[in-house]
XYZ file of C-alpha atoms in Angstrom:
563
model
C -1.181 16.306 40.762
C -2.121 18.712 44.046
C -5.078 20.070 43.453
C -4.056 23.153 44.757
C -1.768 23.947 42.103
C -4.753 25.212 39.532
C -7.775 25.770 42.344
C -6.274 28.416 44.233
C -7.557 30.950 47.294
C -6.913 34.330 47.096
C -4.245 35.702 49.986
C -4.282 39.260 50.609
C -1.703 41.355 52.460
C -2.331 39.891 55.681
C -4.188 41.804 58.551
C -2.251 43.034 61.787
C -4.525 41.490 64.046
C -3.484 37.976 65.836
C -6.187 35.580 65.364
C -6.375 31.880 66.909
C -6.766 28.235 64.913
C -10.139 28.113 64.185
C -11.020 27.847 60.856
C -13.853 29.052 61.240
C -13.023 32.459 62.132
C -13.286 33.557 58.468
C -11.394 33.153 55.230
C -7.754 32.678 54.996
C -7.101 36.260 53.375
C -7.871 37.722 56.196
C -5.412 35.628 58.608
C -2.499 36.909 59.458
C 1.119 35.379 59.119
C 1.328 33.290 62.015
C -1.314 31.400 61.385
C -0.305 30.573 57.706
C 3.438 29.872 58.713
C 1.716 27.760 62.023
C 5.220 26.923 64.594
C 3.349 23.638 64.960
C 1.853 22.881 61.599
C 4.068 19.716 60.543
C 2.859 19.410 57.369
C 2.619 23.015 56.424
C -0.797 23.003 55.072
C -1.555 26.385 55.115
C 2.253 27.375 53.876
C 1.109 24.973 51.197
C -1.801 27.080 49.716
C 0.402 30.630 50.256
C 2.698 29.405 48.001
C 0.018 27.244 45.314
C -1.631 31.392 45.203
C 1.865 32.172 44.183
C 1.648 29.612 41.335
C -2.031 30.614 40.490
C -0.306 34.438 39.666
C 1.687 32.727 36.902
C 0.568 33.894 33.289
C -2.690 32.860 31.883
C -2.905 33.477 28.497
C -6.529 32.074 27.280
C -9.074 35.391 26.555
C -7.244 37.524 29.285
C -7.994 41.031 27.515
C -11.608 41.846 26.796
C -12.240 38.270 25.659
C -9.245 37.909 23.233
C -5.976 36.524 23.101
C -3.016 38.346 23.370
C -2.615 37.410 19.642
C -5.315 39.766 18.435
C -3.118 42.544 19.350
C -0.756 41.115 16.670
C -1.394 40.420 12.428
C -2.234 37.147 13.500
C -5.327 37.618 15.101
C -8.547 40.326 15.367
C -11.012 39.927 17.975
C -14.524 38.923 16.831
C -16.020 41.152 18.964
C -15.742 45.034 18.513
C -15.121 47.459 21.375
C -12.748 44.665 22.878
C -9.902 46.151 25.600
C -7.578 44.644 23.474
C -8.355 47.380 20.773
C -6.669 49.729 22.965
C -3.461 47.645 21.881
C -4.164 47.021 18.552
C -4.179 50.819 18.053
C -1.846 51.917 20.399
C -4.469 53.452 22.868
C -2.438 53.021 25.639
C -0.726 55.474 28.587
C 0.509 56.083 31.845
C -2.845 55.541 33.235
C -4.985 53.565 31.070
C -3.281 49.716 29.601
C -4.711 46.728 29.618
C -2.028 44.352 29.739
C -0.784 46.501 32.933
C 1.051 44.028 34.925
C 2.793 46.049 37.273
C 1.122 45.886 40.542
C 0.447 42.052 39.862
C 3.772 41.266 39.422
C 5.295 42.961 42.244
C 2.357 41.991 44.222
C 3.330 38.222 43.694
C 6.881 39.259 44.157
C 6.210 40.773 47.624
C 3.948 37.272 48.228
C 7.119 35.561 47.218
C 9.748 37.622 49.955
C 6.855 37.259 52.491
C 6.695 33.241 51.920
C 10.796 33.595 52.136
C 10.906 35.240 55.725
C 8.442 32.975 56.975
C 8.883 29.364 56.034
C 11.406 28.879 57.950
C 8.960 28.943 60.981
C 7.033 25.763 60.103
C 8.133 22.795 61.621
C 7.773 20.508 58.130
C 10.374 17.923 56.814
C 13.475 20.032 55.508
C 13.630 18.523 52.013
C 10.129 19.690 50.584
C 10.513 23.285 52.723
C 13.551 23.559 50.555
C 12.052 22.791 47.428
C 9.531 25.383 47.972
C 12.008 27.696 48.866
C 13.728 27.230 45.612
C 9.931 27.227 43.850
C 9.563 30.472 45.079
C 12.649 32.116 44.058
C 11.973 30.745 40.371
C 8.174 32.321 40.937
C 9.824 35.589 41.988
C 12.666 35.618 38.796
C 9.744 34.541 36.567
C 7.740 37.619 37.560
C 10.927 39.758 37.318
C 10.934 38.638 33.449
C 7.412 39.655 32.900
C 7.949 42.881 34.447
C 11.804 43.493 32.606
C 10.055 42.293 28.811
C 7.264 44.979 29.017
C 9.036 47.796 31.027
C 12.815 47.269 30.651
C 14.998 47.987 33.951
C 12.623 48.022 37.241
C 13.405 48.039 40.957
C 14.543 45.141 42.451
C 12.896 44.466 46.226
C 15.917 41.916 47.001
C 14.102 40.468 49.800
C 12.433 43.480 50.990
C 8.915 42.612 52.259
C 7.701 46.548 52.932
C 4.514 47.575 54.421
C 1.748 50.221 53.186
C 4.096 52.411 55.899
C 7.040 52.046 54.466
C 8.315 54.935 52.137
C 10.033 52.289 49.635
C 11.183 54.816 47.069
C 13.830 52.742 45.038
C 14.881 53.804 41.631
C 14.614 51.574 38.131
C 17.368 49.192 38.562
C 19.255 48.988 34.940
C 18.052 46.420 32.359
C 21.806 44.803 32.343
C 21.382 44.659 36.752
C 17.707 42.959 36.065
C 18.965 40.281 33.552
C 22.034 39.478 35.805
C 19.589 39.015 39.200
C 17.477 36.752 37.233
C 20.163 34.816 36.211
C 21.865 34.698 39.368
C 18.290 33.375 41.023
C 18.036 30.901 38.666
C 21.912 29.837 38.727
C 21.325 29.015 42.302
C 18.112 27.186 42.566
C 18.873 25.075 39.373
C 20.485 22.168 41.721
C 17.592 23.127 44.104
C 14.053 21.926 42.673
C 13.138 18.706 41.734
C 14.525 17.321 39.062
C 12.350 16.460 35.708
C 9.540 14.821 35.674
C 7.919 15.382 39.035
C 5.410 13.063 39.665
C 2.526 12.200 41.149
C 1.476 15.067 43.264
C 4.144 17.315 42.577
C 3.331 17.402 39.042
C 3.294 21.206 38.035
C 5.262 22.444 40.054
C 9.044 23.723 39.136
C 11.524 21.484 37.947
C 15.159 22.440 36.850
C 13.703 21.566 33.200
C 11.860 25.059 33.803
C 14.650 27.110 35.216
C 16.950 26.049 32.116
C 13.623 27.237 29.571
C 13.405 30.625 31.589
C 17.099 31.281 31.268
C 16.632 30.454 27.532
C 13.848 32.848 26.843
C 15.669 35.363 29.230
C 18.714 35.356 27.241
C 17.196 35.137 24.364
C 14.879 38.057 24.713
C 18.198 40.038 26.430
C 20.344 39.532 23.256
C 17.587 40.768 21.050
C 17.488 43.910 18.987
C 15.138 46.083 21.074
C 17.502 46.114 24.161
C 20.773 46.075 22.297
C 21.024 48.500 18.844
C 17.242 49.124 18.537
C 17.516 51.271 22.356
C 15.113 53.679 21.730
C 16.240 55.931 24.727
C 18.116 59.400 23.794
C 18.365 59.426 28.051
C 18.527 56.870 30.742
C 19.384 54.592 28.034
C 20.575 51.839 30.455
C 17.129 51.608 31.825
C 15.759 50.263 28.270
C 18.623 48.380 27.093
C 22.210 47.291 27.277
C 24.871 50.183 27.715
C 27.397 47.867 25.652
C 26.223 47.418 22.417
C 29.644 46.748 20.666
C 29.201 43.353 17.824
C 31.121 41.776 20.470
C 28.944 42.095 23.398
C 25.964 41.687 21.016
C 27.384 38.078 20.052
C 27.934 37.380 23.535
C 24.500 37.602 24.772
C 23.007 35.609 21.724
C 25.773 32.426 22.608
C 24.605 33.006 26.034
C 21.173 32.218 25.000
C 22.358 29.106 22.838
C 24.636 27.961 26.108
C 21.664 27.403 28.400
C 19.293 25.828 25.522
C 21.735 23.323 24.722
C 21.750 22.598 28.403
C 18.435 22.079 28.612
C 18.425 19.904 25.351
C 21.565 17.831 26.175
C 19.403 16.475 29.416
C 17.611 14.542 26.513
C 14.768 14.338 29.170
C 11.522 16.030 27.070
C 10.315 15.687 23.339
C 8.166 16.923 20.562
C 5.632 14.849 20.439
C 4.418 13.292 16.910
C 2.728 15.491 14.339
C -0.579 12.977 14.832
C -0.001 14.439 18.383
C 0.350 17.762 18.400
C -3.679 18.585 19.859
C -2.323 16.486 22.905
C 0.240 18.828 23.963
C -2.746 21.370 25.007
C -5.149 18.720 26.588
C -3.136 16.632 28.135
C -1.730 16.983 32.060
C 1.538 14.312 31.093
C 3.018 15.171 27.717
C 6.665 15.518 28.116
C 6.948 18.118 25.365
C 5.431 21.095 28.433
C 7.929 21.856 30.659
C 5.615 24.073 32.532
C 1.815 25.119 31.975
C -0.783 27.260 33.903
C -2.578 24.176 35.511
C -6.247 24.571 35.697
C -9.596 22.607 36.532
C -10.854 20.216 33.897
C -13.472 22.914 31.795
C -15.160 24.107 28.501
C -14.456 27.594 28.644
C -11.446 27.657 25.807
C -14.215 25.569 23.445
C -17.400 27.774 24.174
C -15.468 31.420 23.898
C -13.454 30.404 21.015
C -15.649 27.990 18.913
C -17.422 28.550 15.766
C -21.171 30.736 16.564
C -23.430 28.201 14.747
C -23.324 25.991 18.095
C -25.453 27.708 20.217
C -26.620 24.777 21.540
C -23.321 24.254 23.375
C -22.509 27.665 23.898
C -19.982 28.884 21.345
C -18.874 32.841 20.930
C -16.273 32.373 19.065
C -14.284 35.059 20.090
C -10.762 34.830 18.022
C -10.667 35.606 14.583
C -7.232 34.292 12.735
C -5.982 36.610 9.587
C -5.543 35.448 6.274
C -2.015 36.824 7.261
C -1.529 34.151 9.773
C -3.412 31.296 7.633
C -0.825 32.386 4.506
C 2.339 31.497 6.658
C 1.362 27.892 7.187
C 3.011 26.378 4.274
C 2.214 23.530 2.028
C 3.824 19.679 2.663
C 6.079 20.361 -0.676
C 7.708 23.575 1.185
C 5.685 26.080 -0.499
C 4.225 28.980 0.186
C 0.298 28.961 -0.647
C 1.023 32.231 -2.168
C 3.159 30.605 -4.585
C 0.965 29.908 -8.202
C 3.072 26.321 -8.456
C 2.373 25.320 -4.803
C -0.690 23.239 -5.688
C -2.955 25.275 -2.919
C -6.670 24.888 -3.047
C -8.588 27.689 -1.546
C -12.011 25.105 -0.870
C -9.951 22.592 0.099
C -7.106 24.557 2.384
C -6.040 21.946 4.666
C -5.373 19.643 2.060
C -1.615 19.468 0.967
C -0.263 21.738 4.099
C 1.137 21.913 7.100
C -0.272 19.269 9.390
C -0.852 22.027 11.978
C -3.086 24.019 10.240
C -5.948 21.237 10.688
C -5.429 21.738 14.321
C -4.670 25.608 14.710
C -7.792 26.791 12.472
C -11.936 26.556 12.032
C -12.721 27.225 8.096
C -15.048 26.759 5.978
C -15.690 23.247 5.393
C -13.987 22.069 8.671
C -15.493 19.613 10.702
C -16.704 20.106 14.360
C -19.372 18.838 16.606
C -21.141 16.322 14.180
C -21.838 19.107 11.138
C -19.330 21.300 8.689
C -18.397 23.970 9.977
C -20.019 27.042 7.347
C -17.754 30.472 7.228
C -19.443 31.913 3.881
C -21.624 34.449 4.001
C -24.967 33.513 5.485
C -23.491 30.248 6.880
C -24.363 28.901 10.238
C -21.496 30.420 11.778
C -20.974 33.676 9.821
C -24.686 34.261 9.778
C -24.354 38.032 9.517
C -26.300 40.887 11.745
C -25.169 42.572 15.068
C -24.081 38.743 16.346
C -20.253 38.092 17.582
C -18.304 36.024 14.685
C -15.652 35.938 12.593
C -14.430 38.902 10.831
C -11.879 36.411 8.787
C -13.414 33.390 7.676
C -11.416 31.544 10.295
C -11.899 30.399 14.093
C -9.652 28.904 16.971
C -9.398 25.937 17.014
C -6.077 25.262 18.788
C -6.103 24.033 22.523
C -9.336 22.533 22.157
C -10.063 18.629 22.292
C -10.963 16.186 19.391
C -14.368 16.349 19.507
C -15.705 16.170 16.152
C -17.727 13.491 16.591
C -18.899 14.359 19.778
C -22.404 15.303 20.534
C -21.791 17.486 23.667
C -18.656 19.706 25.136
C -17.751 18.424 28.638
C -15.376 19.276 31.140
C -11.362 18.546 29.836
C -7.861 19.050 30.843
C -6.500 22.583 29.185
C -3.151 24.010 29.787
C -1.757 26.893 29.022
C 1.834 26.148 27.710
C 4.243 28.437 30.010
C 7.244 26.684 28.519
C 7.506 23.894 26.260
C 10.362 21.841 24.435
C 9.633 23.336 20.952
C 10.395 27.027 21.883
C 13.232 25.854 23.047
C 14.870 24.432 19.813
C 13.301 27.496 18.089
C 15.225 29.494 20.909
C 18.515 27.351 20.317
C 18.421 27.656 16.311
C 17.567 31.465 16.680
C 20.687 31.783 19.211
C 22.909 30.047 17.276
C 22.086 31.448 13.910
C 22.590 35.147 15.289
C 26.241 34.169 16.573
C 27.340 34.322 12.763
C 29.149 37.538 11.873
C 28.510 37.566 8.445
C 24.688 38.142 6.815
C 25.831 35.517 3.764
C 27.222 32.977 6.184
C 25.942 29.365 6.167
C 23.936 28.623 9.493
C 25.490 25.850 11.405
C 24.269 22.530 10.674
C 23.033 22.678 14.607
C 20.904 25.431 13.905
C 19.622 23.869 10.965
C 18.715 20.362 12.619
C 17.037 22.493 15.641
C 14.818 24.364 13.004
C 14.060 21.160 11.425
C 13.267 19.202 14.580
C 10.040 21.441 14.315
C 9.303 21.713 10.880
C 9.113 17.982 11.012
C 5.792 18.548 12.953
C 4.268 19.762 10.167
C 5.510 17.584 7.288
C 7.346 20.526 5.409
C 10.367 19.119 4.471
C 14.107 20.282 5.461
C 16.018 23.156 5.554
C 19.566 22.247 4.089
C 22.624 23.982 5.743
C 24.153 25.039 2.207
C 20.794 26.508 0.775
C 20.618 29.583 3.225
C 22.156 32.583 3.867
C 22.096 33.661 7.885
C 19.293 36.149 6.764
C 17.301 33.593 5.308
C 17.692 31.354 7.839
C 16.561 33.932 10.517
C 12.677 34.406 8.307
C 12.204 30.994 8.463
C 12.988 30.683 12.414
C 10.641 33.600 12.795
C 8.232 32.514 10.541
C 8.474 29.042 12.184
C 8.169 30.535 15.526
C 4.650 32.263 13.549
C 3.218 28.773 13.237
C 4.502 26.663 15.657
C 3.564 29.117 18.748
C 1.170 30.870 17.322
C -1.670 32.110 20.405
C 0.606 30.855 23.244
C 1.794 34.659 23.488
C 5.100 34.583 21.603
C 4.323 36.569 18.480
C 3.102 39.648 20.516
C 6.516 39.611 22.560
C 8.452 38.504 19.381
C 7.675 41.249 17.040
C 8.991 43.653 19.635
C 12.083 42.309 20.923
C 12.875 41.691 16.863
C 11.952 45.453 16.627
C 9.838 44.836 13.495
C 6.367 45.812 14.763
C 6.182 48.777 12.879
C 6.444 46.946 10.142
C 4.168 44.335 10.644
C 1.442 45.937 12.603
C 0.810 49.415 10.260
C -1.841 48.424 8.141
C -5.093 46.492 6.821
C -5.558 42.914 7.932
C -7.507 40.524 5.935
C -9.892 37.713 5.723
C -11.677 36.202 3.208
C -15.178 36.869 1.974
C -16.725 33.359 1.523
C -19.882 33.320 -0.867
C -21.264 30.194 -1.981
C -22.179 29.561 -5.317
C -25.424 27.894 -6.757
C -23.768 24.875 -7.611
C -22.158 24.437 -3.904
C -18.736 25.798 -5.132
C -17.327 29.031 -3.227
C -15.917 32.036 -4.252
C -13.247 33.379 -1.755
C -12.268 36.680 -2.265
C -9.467 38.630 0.036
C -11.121 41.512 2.220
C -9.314 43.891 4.348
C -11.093 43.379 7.616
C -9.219 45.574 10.062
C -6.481 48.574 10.817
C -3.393 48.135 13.158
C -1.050 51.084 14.701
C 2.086 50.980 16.135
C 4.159 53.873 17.300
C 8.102 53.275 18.319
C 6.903 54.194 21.831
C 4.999 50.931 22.164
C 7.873 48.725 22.279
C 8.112 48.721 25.882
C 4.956 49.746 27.956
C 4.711 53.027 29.913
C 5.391 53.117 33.701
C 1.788 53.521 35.305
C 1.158 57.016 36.495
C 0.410 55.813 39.868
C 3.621 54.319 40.424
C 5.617 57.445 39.204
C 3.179 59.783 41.505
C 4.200 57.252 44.497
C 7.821 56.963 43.808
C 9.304 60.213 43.050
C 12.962 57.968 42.104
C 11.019 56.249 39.077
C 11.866 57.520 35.902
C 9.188 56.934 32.781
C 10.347 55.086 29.663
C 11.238 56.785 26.496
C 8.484 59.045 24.705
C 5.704 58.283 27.141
C-alpha cells in the first residue's frame, strides 16, 4: 500500500513565481506547477503526491462535525456532547451562510486540483501505463466530488476542464440535475476500461479500481431515481435544477432499472464478498477484506476508540462521543425475525444482545457489555454514565462499531481503521432496492432477485429469510430500508437515505430516546424508556442552501427552493 495514499501534504493553488529543484526552498504548497509536473521527473514523484492530496479530499466520515458522526444528525444517533456543530443540523439551524456540512468550496476545490493534475500530467516524462491510470483516477476523483456536490445541492456548474484563476470572472450558471447525473455517468462510462482492474495490489492498494466506478454508478443511479429528485421536487421554479423535468411512471422506472443495470454489473464480476457474520468487525480494521471496494485510507491510530469509547476509561482516553437511540437499538431484530418490540419475541432488556442480530454485539456499548478487561456500566451512577457536567451517553448506549477486538486487552494501540467509501453490501442493498422499485404495482411480489439480494445481508446477522411470496412491494421496500438502518448504520447512509426517500419529516420531528438504567439492590436493573432529545426538519432541508458567498460571487447562480 503507498503510503501516500492516507499521509497526505497539503497543495495549495500554486504560486506564480518559478522556483528551481531544491527541496529545500520551502514546502511543496508553495511550488508552482512546473516543478510538481517536473519535464524530467521519470518517475513522477511529485505528480505522485498532487494526485495522493486529491485522494486525501475523499470523504471522511469518523467525528467530522463538532465531534459527531454524521449519524447524530439522524434518529439514530445524538451527540454526547451538547453545543456540538452538528446541533445546527439536528435542528435545522442552517443557511446561506452558516452550515456545517458545507462542502462546496472543498469539492470544487478538489475538482479544480483534479483539471489542474489533467492539463499537466502530460508533461512528465513517466511510463505511459501508470500516467494513464492516474489520469483515469482522477476523472473518477473529479465525478466522485461531482456526486457529493449534486446529493446535497442538486444541479451545480460543471467546470468541464476549466482550470480558472482568482482573475478569471467564471460566472457559469447551475447546470440541471438531469445534465449533472449524465456527466457523471459519462466520466465514469469512459474510465471504467481505464483503471486497474480489482484487486490492486501491493502498492496500489487504495487506489481506484473499476470495482469502484461500477459502486459509484450504483449509488448515483440509485440516489437519481429516488423520490426527492423525481415526484418529491420541491421546486415551484427552476425545478430542473432540483430534480428530473420528466417525472412520468415511465421515466421514473427507467432510472430505478438503471440503478439495478450497473449493480448487477458490478455483482456478476463475482470478484468481492460479504464477509462471515463472525467477521463483520474485520471489514472496518482490516486494509485487505474484499467486501470494501473503496475506503478513506488512513495511518494505523486510536482516535475512533478514544472519541467514541465508553467514559469510565480514562485511563486510555475515552470521550465517548456518539450516543446510539433506543430508536436505532429497536431496529436490530432478534435471530427468530422479530422485532424486540414484539411481546412474543423472547427479548431481554438485561441481557439485549442475547437472541439478536449478530451485529448488534459489534455496532453497540450497553450496559453489561464487555470492553477493556471490565463490564462496561451504563446505569445511573455507573463508571461510564457517572453523572455531573462530564461528556457521556445521553442513551444508555456507545459506539462501538469500527473499533478493534480488544476486550481483553489491557491498552489501546495504534490499528488499521477505514472508513468504508463503498463496500459490497450497499451494493446488494442498492440492487434489491432497484429492483424492487421497478414493480408497477404496490401488492406485487418482489422478484426472487431482489429477495436473495436482501437476504445475502440479512444472513449477516442470523435473521432468517425473506420469502418472495410473503411480501407485498411495500413491505419489501421497509425491510430494505430498515436493513439498510442496520447494516450501514454510521458509515453516512441513513443521513443521505432519509432524504432522497423524502421521509425525514417523518422520522426526524420529534423526541428521541434512551433508556434510564438504575440498578437495583439485588444487582438486577430497571430500564425505563426516556425521551432524551428533540429533532426538526423543515421541507427546505432536503437539499442544502447555496452558500451566500458563492451567490454574491456568481451573479448566474440561482439558490435552491425556500432558502
Amino acid at each position: 500500500m503507498k503510503k501516500l495514499i492516507y499521509i497526505i501534504p497539503a497543495f495549495a493553488l500554486f504560486a506564480t513565481v518559478g522556483c528551481n529543484k531544491n527541496l529545500e526552498e520551502g514546502p511543496l504548497e508553495n511550488l508552482d506547477s512546473s516543478f510538481i509536473f517536473d519535464p524530467v521527473d521519470k518517475n513522477g514523484a511529485y505528480a505522485d503526491q498532487f494526485l495522493n492530496d486529491i485522494y486525501g479530499n475523499m470523504p471522511n466520515g469518523w467525528n467530522r462535525i463538532g465531534n459527531a458522526m454524521l449519524d447524530a444528525a439522524t434518529d439514530d444517533a445524538v451527540p454526547s456532547m451538547r453545543g456540538s456543530s452538528i446541533e445546527d443540523l439536528r435542528f435545522g439551524r442552517i443557511d446561506p451562510f452558516g452550515n456545517p456540512d458545507d462542502v462546496w468550496t472543498s469539492r470544487y476545490t478538489q475538482i479544480r486540483k483534479v483539471n489542474v493534475f489533467l492539463a499537466n500530467i502530460g508533461k512528465v516524462p513517466m511510463e505511459t501505463e501508470t500516467k494513464d491510470y492516474w489520469k483515469a483516477e482522477a476523472r473518477f476523483l473529479r465525478a466522485f466530488a461531482y456526486f457529493e456536490l449534486l446529493k446535497r445541492y442538486g444541479g451545480v456548474p460543471l467546470m468541464g476542464d476549466r482550470i480558472g484563476t482568482l482573475a478569471d470572472d467564471l460566472q457559469l450558471p447551475r447546470n440541471t440535475f438531469a445534465d449533472c447525473v449524465a456527466y457523471i455517468t459519462a466520466e465514469l462510462d469512459a474510465i471504467k476500461p481505464l483503471v486497474r482492474q480489482f484487486p490492486a495490489s501491493g502498492g496500489d492498494y487504495g487506489r481506484i479500481t473499476n470495482t469502484a466506478v461500477l459502486a459509484l454508478q450504483s449509488r448515483l443511479h440509485l440516489y437519481a431515481a429516488s423520490p426527492l429528485f423525481n415526484a418529491g421536487n420541491l421546486a415551484t421554479e427552476n425545478k430542473e435544477l432540483t430534480g428530473y423535468a420528466d417525472v412520468s411512471d415511465a421515466a421514473v422506472r427507467a432510472r430505478w432499472q438503471k440503478a439495478a443495470d450497473v449493480s448487477k454489473e458490478l455483482l456478476d464480476l463475482n470478484v468481492h464478498i460479504i464477509e462471515p457474520n463472525n467477521r463483520y468487525i474485520n471489514v472496518f480494521i482490516t486494509r485487505d477484506s474484499k467486501e470494501i471496494i473503496l475506503s478513506y485510507l488512513r495511518a494505523n491510530s486510536s482516535d475512533v476508540e478514544q472519541n467514541n469509547g465508553p467514559v469510565g476509561f480514562t485511563q486510555h482516553g475515552h470521550r465517548g462521543y456518539t450516543s446510539p437511540t433506543e430508536e436505532l437499538a429497536q431496529a436490530f431484530r432478534m435471530t427468530n425475525g422479530k422485532l424486540i418490540t414484539d411481546p412474543t419475541s423472547g427479548y431481554n432488556p438485561d441481557k439485549p444482545n442475547v437472541g439478536r442480530d449478530v451485529r448488534f454485539n459489534n455496532v453497540f456499548f450497553f450496559n453489561g457489555s464487555k470492553w477493556m478487561r471490565r463490564t462496561v456500566e451504563t446505569y445511573e451512577g455507573g463508571l461510564d454514565r457517572p453523572g455531573g457536567n462530564l461528556t457521556q451517553t445521553q442513551t444508555g448506549y456507545y459506539l462501538r462499531k469500527f473499533m478493534y477486538n480488544a476486550e481483553t486487552a489491557t491498552s489501546l494501540g495504534a490499528q488499521p481503521h477505514n472508513f468504508p467509501l463503498f463496500r459490497y453490501a450497499e451494493v446488494y442493498l442498492n440492487y434489491a432496492e432497484a429492483l424492487t422499485e421497478t414493480l408497477t404495482d404496490d401488492a406485487d411480489n418482489p422478484t426472487q432477485a431482489a429477495v436473495d439480494a436482501l437476504n445475502k445481508i440479512r444472513a449477516r446477522g442470523n435473521i432468517g429469510n425473506v420469502s418472495r411470496t410473503s411480501v407485498t412491494k411495500l413491505q419489501m421496500r421497509d425491510l430494505i430500508r430498515q436493513e439498510r438502518r442496520v447494516e450501514l448504520c454510521f458509515e453516512e447512509h441513513r443521513y443521505w437515505d432519509i432524504r432522497r426517500w423524502k421521509i425525514a419529516k417523518d422520522v426526524l420531528n420529534g423526541s428521541l430516546h434512551g433508556n434510564s438504567i438504575i440498578r437495583n439492590d439485588d444487582g438486577t436493573f430497571t430500564y425505563t424508556p426516556t425521551a432524551i432529545a428533540q429533532m426538526s426538519f423543515l421541507d427546505r432541508m432536503y437539499l442544502y442552501p447555496i452558500p451566500q458567498a458563492e451567490l454574491y460571487r456568481n451573479r448566474n447562480l440561482k439558490q435552491n427552493p425556500r432558502w
